[in-house]
CSV table of C-alpha atoms and ligand atoms in Angstrom, one decimal:
chain,number,residue,atom,x,y,z
V,336,MET,CA,-77.4,2.4,27.1
V,337,ALA,CA,-80.5,1.8,25.0
V,338,ASP,CA,-79.5,-0.2,21.9
V,339,HIS,CA,-80.9,0.9,18.5
V,340,PRO,CA,-82.1,-2.1,16.4
V,341,SER,CA,-79.9,-1.0,13.5
V,342,ASP,CA,-76.7,-0.6,15.5
V,343,LEU,CA,-73.9,-2.6,14.1
V,344,THR,CA,-70.2,-3.5,14.3
V,345,VAL,CA,-68.1,-3.7,11.1
V,346,ARG,CA,-64.5,-4.8,11.5
V,347,GLY,CA,-64.5,-3.7,15.1
V,348,VAL,CA,-66.0,-0.2,14.3
V,349,ARG,CA,-69.1,0.2,16.5
V,350,ILE,CA,-71.8,2.3,14.9
V,351,TYR,CA,-74.7,3.7,16.9
V,352,ARG,CA,-77.4,4.6,14.4
V,353,THR,CA,-79.2,7.9,15.1
V,354,LEU,CA,-77.7,8.1,18.6
V,355,LEU,CA,-78.6,11.8,18.2
V,356,ASP,CA,-82.2,12.5,17.5
V,357,LEU,CA,-83.2,15.5,15.4
V,358,LYS,CA,-83.3,17.9,18.3
V,359,ALA,CA,-79.8,16.8,19.5
V,360,GLN,CA,-78.4,17.1,15.9
V,361,GLN,CA,-79.8,20.6,15.6
V,362,GLN,CA,-78.3,21.6,19.0
V,363,MET,CA,-74.9,20.2,18.0
V,364,ALA,CA,-75.1,21.8,14.6
V,365,ARG,CA,-75.7,25.2,16.3
V,366,GLU,CA,-72.8,24.7,18.6
V,367,ILE,CA,-70.5,23.7,15.8
V,368,GLY,CA,-71.7,26.9,13.9
V,369,THR,CA,-70.3,28.9,16.9
V,370,VAL,CA,-67.0,27.0,16.7
V,371,VAL,CA,-66.7,27.7,12.9
V,372,ALA,CA,-67.6,31.4,13.4
V,373,GLN,CA,-64.6,31.7,15.8
V,374,ALA,CA,-62.2,29.3,14.0
V,375,PRO,CA,-63.1,29.4,10.3
V,376,LEU,CA,-62.8,26.3,8.1
V,377,PHE,CA,-59.6,26.2,6.1
V,378,THR,CA,-58.2,24.0,3.3
V,379,PRO,CA,-55.3,21.9,4.5
V,380,ARG,CA,-52.5,20.9,2.0
V,381,THR,CA,-51.1,17.4,2.0
V,382,PRO,CA,-47.4,16.9,2.6
V,383,GLY,CA,-47.3,16.4,-1.2
V,384,GLY,CA,-48.6,19.9,-1.8
V,385,ARG,CA,-52.2,19.1,-2.9
V,386,LYS,CA,-55.2,20.9,-1.5
V,387,MET,CA,-57.5,18.6,0.4
V,388,SER,CA,-61.1,18.6,-0.7
V,389,VAL,CA,-62.4,18.5,2.9
V,390,ARG,CA,-62.3,21.8,4.7
V,391,MET,CA,-61.4,21.6,8.4
V,392,THR,CA,-61.2,23.4,11.7
V,393,SER,CA,-60.9,22.2,15.3
V,394,ALA,CA,-62.0,22.9,18.9
V,395,GLY,CA,-60.1,22.1,22.1
V,396,CYS,CA,-56.6,22.6,23.2
V,397,CYS,CA,-55.1,21.6,19.8
V,398,GLY,CA,-56.2,21.3,16.3
V,399,TRP,CA,-55.2,18.9,13.5
V,400,PHE,CA,-53.2,20.6,10.7
V,401,SER,CA,-51.4,19.6,7.5
V,402,ASP,CA,-49.1,21.3,5.1
V,403,HIS,CA,-45.9,20.5,3.1
V,404,ARG,CA,-44.1,19.9,6.5
V,405,GLY,CA,-46.5,17.1,7.4
V,406,TYR,CA,-49.4,16.2,9.6
V,407,ARG,CA,-49.5,17.4,13.2
V,408,TYR,CA,-51.5,19.1,15.9
V,409,ILE,CA,-51.0,22.8,16.5
V,410,PRO,CA,-51.9,24.9,19.6
V,411,ARG,CA,-53.7,27.7,17.7
V,412,HIS,CA,-55.9,28.2,14.6
V,413,PRO,CA,-53.8,29.3,11.5
V,414,SER,CA,-55.1,32.8,12.2
V,415,GLY,CA,-53.2,32.9,15.5
V,416,GLN,CA,-56.4,32.7,17.6
V,417,ASP,CA,-56.9,30.0,20.3
V,418,TRP,CA,-59.1,27.1,19.2
V,419,PRO,CA,-62.6,27.5,20.7
V,420,PRO,CA,-63.6,25.1,23.5
V,421,ILE,CA,-65.2,21.8,22.6
V,422,PRO,CA,-69.0,22.2,22.9
V,423,PRO,CA,-70.6,20.5,25.9
V,424,SER,CA,-73.0,18.5,23.8
V,425,VAL,CA,-70.0,16.9,22.0
V,426,LEU,CA,-68.2,16.1,25.3
V,427,ALA,CA,-71.4,14.5,26.6
V,428,VAL,CA,-71.4,12.0,23.7
V,429,TRP,CA,-67.7,11.1,24.4
V,430,ALA,CA,-68.5,10.6,28.1
V,431,GLN,CA,-71.6,8.5,27.3
V,432,LEU,CA,-69.9,6.1,24.8
V,433,THR,CA,-66.4,5.8,26.3
V,434,GLY,CA,-67.2,5.9,30.0
V,435,LEU,CA,-63.8,7.6,30.4
V,436,ASP,CA,-62.9,10.3,32.9
V,437,ARG,CA,-60.4,11.7,30.5
V,438,MET,CA,-61.9,14.2,28.1
V,439,PRO,CA,-60.7,14.5,24.5
V,440,ASP,CA,-58.0,17.2,23.7
V,441,CYS,CA,-59.3,17.8,20.2
V,442,CYS,CA,-62.6,17.9,18.3
V,443,LEU,CA,-61.6,17.9,14.6
V,444,VAL,CA,-64.4,19.4,12.4
V,445,ASN,CA,-64.4,18.1,8.8
V,446,PHE,CA,-66.7,19.8,6.3
V,447,TYR,CA,-67.6,18.0,3.1
V,448,GLY,CA,-69.3,20.1,0.4
V,449,GLY,CA,-69.8,19.1,-3.3
V,450,ARG,CA,-67.4,16.4,-4.3
V,451,ALA,CA,-65.2,16.4,-1.2
V,452,ARG,CA,-63.8,13.0,-0.2
V,453,LEU,CA,-61.1,11.6,2.1
V,454,GLY,CA,-58.7,9.0,0.9
V,455,MET,CA,-57.9,5.9,2.8
V,456,HIS,CA,-55.6,6.7,5.8
V,457,GLN,CA,-54.8,5.7,9.4
V,458,ASP,CA,-55.1,8.1,12.3
V,459,ARG,CA,-51.8,7.9,14.0
V,460,ASP,CA,-50.8,11.5,14.7
V,461,GLU,CA,-51.8,11.1,18.4
V,462,ALA,CA,-49.1,10.3,21.0
V,463,ASP,CA,-51.0,7.3,22.4
V,464,THR,CA,-53.3,5.5,19.9
V,465,ALA,CA,-54.6,3.3,22.7
V,466,TRP,CA,-57.2,6.0,23.5
V,467,PRO,CA,-60.5,5.6,21.5
V,468,VAL,CA,-61.7,8.0,18.8
V,469,VAL,CA,-65.4,9.0,18.7
V,470,SER,CA,-66.9,10.2,15.4
V,471,VAL,CA,-70.2,12.1,14.9
V,472,SER,CA,-71.9,12.5,11.5
V,473,LEU,CA,-74.2,15.5,10.8
V,474,GLY,CA,-75.9,16.5,7.6
V,475,ASP,CA,-75.7,14.6,4.3
V,476,SER,CA,-75.0,10.9,4.1
V,477,ALA,CA,-71.5,9.6,3.4
V,478,ARG,CA,-70.1,6.4,2.0
V,479,PHE,CA,-67.6,5.3,4.7
V,480,ARG,CA,-65.0,2.7,3.6
V,481,ILE,CA,-63.4,0.4,6.3
V,482,GLY,CA,-60.2,-1.5,5.5
V,483,ASN,CA,-57.6,-3.2,7.5
V,484,THR,CA,-54.8,-2.4,9.9
V,485,TYR,CA,-52.4,-2.7,6.9
V,486,ARG,CA,-52.7,-0.7,3.6
V,487,GLY,CA,-54.7,-2.5,0.9
V,488,GLY,CA,-56.7,-5.7,1.2
V,489,PRO,CA,-60.5,-6.1,1.1
V,490,THR,CA,-62.7,-3.3,2.4
V,491,GLN,CA,-66.3,-2.9,3.5
V,492,SER,CA,-68.4,0.2,3.0
V,493,ILE,CA,-71.4,1.5,4.8
V,494,TRP,CA,-73.5,4.7,4.7
V,495,LEU,CA,-73.1,7.1,7.7
V,496,GLU,CA,-76.1,9.3,8.2
V,497,SER,CA,-76.9,12.3,10.3
V,498,GLY,CA,-76.9,11.5,14.0
V,499,ASP,CA,-74.9,8.3,13.6
V,500,VAL,CA,-71.9,8.0,16.0
V,501,ALA,CA,-69.0,5.6,15.6
V,502,VAL,CA,-66.5,4.5,18.3
V,503,LEU,CA,-63.1,3.3,17.2
V,504,ASP,CA,-61.0,1.4,19.8
V,505,ASP,CA,-58.9,-1.7,20.2
V,506,GLU,CA,-58.1,-3.2,16.8
V,507,ALA,CA,-60.4,-0.8,14.9
V,508,ARG,CA,-58.4,2.3,16.2
V,509,LEU,CA,-55.6,1.7,13.7
V,510,ILE,CA,-57.7,0.6,10.7
V,511,TYR,CA,-57.4,2.3,7.3
V,512,HIS,CA,-60.6,4.2,6.5
V,513,GLY,CA,-61.9,6.9,4.2
V,514,ILE,CA,-64.9,8.7,2.8
V,515,ASP,CA,-65.6,7.9,-0.9
V,516,ARG,CA,-68.4,10.4,-1.4
V,517,VAL,CA,-71.2,12.4,0.1
V,518,LYS,CA,-74.7,12.3,-1.3
V,519,ALA,CA,-76.1,15.8,-1.6
V,520,GLY,CA,-79.7,16.4,-0.6
V,521,THR,CA,-80.0,13.5,1.9
V,522,SER,CA,-80.3,15.8,4.9
V,523,SER,CA,-81.7,19.3,5.5
V,524,LEU,CA,-79.9,19.7,8.9
V,525,LEU,CA,-77.2,22.0,7.6
V,526,ASN,CA,-78.0,25.4,6.0
V,527,GLY,CA,-76.4,25.2,2.6
V,528,GLY,CA,-76.2,21.4,2.7
V,529,GLY,CA,-73.0,19.3,2.9
V,530,ARG,CA,-71.7,17.0,5.7
V,531,ILE,CA,-69.9,17.6,9.0
V,532,ASN,CA,-67.9,14.9,10.7
V,533,LEU,CA,-66.6,15.5,14.2
V,534,THR,CA,-63.8,13.3,15.5
V,535,LEU,CA,-62.9,13.4,19.2
V,536,ARG,CA,-59.4,12.5,20.1
V,537,VAL,CA,-57.0,12.3,23.0
V,538,VAL,CA,-53.8,13.8,21.5
V,539,TYR,CA,-51.2,14.0,24.2
Y,856,LIG,C1,-61.3,4.7,12.1
Y,856,LIG,N1,-62.9,11.2,9.3
Y,856,LIG,O1,-61.1,12.8,10.6
Y,856,LIG,S1,-65.2,9.3,10.5
Y,856,LIG,C2,-60.7,11.6,10.2
Y,856,LIG,O2,-66.1,11.1,8.1
Y,856,LIG,C3,-61.7,10.8,9.4
Y,856,LIG,O3,-64.7,12.8,8.2
Y,856,LIG,C4,-63.9,10.6,8.4
Y,856,LIG,O4,-61.3,9.7,9.0
Y,856,LIG,C5,-65.0,11.5,8.2
Y,856,LIG,O5,-59.6,11.2,10.4
Y,856,LIG,C6,-64.3,9.3,9.0
Y,856,LIG,C7,-65.0,7.7,11.1
Y,856,LIG,C8,-63.7,7.5,11.7
Y,856,LIG,C9,-63.0,8.5,12.4
Y,856,LIG,C10,-61.8,8.2,13.0
Y,856,LIG,C11,-61.2,7.0,12.9
Y,856,LIG,C12,-63.1,6.3,11.5
Y,856,LIG,C13,-61.9,6.0,12.2
Y,856,LIG,C14,-60.0,6.7,13.5
Y,856,LIG,C15,-59.5,5.4,13.5
Y,856,LIG,C16,-60.2,4.4,12.7
Y,857,LIG,FE1,-59.4,9.2,9.9
C-alpha cells in the first residue's frame, strides 16, 4: 500500500492520513446518506440515563445500542427494521487495511453536530476483541484523545480529518479513547456540516 508522508502511529493506533481522496469521501458520504435514510440516527442513553451528545445508527447484521440496561449489539434498528447492509466502499477499506477474509459484522455510524463529544471509553462489547477495529472520519475535524489500556494516565491528542482512517489492533484495540470536540467549518463534505465517524467491527 502506498504510504502517505504524514501517516503516523500513536500508542499503537495506526493513522492513514487522507487514505480517502475527495472523490472517495464523497462516494462514501453518499452511501452513508442511504444508510441513514433507511436507519435514522437516534440518540442513545447511557446506562446512567443521560442522553449521549453523539447521534448514532448502524449498518450490517447488528448495531450498537445503549440504554439504561447497558451497552450491547441489537439485531434491528430501534424502529424494528433490519439494519441496512454495510456499503461496499466501506467494506473495501476494511479489506484493504486488514487483509482479512472475515468481513465486519457492524459499521457503527457516529454523527457529531454542534458540541457533540465522546468521553473516554474502551470498546469491549464485542465477543472477541482480538479482531481489529477500523475507523473512518468524514466531514469536520475532530480532536481524538488516545490514552492507555487502563483508565487514567497520560494521554496524547491528535486531529482526525476527513478521509483519515485509523486501524486499532493488538495493544491499541483495548486502549481508552475519546473525542473531545469537533471544529465546525473545517470541511464542506457533509451538507449541513458536522462529522461522521464509521467504526467497523467483528462482533460475534
Ligand atoms: C481505539 N469512535 O465508536 S474513532 C467508537 O470518532 C469511537 O467517533 C470515535 O470511539 C469517533 O467507539 C473514535 C477512533 C477509534 C475507534 C475505535 C477504537 C479508536 C479506537 C477502538 C479501540 C481503540
Ligand atoms: Fe470507541
